[in-house]
mmCIF file of C-alpha atoms in Angstrom:
data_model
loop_
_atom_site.group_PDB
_atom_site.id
_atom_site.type_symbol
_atom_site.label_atom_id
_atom_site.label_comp_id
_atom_site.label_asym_id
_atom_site.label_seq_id
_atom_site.Cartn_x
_atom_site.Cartn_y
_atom_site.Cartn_z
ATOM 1 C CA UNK A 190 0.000 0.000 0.000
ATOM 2 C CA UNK A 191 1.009 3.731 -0.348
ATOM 3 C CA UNK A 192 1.318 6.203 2.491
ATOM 4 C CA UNK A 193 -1.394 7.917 1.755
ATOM 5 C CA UNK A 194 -3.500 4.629 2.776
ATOM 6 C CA UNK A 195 -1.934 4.453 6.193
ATOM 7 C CA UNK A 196 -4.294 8.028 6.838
ATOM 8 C CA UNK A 197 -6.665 5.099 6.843
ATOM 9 C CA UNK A 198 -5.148 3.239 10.459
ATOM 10 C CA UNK A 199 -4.346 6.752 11.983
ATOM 11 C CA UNK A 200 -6.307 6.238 14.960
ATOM 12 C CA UNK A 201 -4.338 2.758 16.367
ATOM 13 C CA UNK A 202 -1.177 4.928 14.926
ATOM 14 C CA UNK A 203 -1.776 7.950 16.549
ATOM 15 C CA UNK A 204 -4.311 6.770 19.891
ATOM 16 C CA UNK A 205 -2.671 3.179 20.726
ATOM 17 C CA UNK A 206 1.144 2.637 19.956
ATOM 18 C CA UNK A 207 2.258 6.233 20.640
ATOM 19 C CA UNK A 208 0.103 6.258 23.706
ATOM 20 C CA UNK A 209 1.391 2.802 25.583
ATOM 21 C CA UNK A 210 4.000 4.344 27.146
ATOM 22 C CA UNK A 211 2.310 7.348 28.945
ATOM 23 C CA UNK A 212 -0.900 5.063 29.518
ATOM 24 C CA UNK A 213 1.644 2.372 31.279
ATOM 25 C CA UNK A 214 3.488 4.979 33.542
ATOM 26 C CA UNK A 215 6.336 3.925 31.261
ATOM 27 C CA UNK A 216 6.469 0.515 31.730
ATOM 28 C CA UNK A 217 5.933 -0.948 28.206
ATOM 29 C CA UNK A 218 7.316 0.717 24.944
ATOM 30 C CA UNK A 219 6.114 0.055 21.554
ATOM 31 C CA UNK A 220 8.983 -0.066 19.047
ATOM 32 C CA UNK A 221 7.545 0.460 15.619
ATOM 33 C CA UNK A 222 8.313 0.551 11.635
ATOM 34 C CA UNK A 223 6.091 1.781 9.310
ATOM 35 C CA UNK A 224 7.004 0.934 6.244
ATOM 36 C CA UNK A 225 5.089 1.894 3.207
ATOM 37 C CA UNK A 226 5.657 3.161 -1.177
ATOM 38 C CA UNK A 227 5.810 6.790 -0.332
ATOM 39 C CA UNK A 228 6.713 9.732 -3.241
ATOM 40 C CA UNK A 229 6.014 9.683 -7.084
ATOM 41 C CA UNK A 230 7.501 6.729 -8.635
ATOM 42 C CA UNK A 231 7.295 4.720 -11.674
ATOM 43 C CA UNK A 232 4.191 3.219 -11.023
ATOM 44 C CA UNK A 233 2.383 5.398 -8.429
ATOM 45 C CA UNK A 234 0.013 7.940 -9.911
ATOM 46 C CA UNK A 235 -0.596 11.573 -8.566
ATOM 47 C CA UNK A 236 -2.968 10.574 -6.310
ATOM 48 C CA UNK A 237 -0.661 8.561 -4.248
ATOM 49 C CA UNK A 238 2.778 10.403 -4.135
ATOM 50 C CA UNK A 239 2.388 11.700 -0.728
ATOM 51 C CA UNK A 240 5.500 12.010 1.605
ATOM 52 C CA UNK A 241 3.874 11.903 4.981
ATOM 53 C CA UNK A 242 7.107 10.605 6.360
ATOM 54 C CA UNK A 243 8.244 13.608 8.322
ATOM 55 C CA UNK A 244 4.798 14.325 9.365
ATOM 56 C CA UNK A 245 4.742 10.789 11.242
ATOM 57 C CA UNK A 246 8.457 11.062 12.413
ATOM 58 C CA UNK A 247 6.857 14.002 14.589
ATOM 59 C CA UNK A 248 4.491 11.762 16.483
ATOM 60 C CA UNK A 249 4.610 12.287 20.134
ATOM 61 C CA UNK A 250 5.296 9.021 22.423
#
């Protein structure tokens, strides 16, 4: 799948992993790699060149 698509699972990105830690007093990480097609390429049309990489390097937690 293509970044873009991962807008799609935002909520267990966003609410769940990067919230473990806090919710465990710090107790539990979660060590995770998204990986995903990301930028125009060869076979990836305009509608799914997005580079959201830096926006989810900035996730808190």
């Amino acid at each position: 799948m293509t970044v873009n698509f991962s807008l799609l699972a935002l909520d267990q990105i966003l609410n769940t992993a990067a919230t473990v830690r806090h919710m465990s007093g710090g107790q539990f990480g979660v060590p995770l790699v998204i990986r995903m097609a990301t930028g125009a390429g060869k076979q990836l049309a305009a509608q799914h060149s997005h580079s959201l990489e830096g926006w989810y390097a900035h996730i808190p937690g």
